């Protein structure tokens, strides 16, 4: 009987952890879409000479991030639940490779949504998505460099 109680507590803990991760992902999508909307407006102004209103840009980026989170969840389920456990793969390496392989798919999804929601050509949408990714990567690397520098100084 103690085993059953312990098993149900583990299951409840796992479900609570999963629920917390989902809520955290949704919050990250909402906040990340604010930043992404600024990047979308900048790339639209630069590439298509188009002034996109913030609300429209926000919804475009929000839907893009939401779809990408959904793809990430489905991919993680496939990778860790459906794939037979008899395979000897390092879970961290497998997840890292999965997320790395999803980058082109996420870029294509973003370009398609930009094309669908804004008056631009597909080529312009692809370039806008690429510029958004580049801006985000440059800022991420800059903040990472600053964080490493501050940690080493302290």
mmCIF file of N, CA and C in Angstrom, residues 3-13:
data_model
loop_
_atom_site.group_PDB
_atom_site.id
_atom_site.type_symbol
_atom_site.label_atom_id
_atom_site.label_comp_id
_atom_site.label_asym_id
_atom_site.label_seq_id
_atom_site.Cartn_x
_atom_site.Cartn_y
_atom_site.Cartn_z
ATOM 1 N N UNK A 3 3.677 1.540 -1.343
ATOM 2 C CA UNK A 3 4.205 1.685 -2.699
ATOM 3 C C UNK A 3 3.198 2.427 -3.576
ATOM 4 N N UNK A 4 1.900 2.107 -3.436
ATOM 5 C CA UNK A 4 0.872 2.770 -4.242
ATOM 6 C C UNK A 4 0.785 4.250 -3.904
ATOM 7 N N UNK A 5 0.891 4.600 -2.631
ATOM 8 C CA UNK A 5 0.855 6.007 -2.231
ATOM 9 C C UNK A 5 2.076 6.734 -2.798
ATOM 10 N N UNK A 6 3.232 6.099 -2.694
ATOM 11 C CA UNK A 6 4.445 6.723 -3.216
ATOM 12 C C UNK A 6 4.344 6.894 -4.731
ATOM 13 N N UNK A 7 3.796 5.884 -5.404
ATOM 14 C CA UNK A 7 3.652 5.972 -6.857
ATOM 15 C C UNK A 7 2.690 7.093 -7.243
ATOM 16 N N UNK A 8 1.582 7.250 -6.526
ATOM 17 C CA UNK A 8 0.627 8.308 -6.858
ATOM 18 C C UNK A 8 1.211 9.682 -6.550
ATOM 19 N N UNK A 9 2.054 9.787 -5.520
ATOM 20 C CA UNK A 9 2.690 11.068 -5.221
ATOM 21 C C UNK A 9 3.680 11.452 -6.313
ATOM 22 N N UNK A 10 4.408 10.476 -6.821
ATOM 23 C CA UNK A 10 5.347 10.758 -7.910
ATOM 24 C C UNK A 10 4.585 11.206 -9.145
ATOM 25 N N UNK A 11 3.480 10.537 -9.450
ATOM 26 C CA UNK A 11 2.684 10.901 -10.612
ATOM 27 C C UNK A 11 2.106 12.301 -10.448
ATOM 28 N N UNK A 12 1.615 12.615 -9.247
ATOM 29 C CA UNK A 12 1.078 13.951 -9.001
ATOM 30 C C UNK A 12 2.183 14.997 -9.101
ATOM 31 N N UNK A 13 3.371 14.668 -8.605
ATOM 32 C CA UNK A 13 4.495 15.603 -8.697
ATOM 33 C C UNK A 13 4.878 15.833 -10.151
#
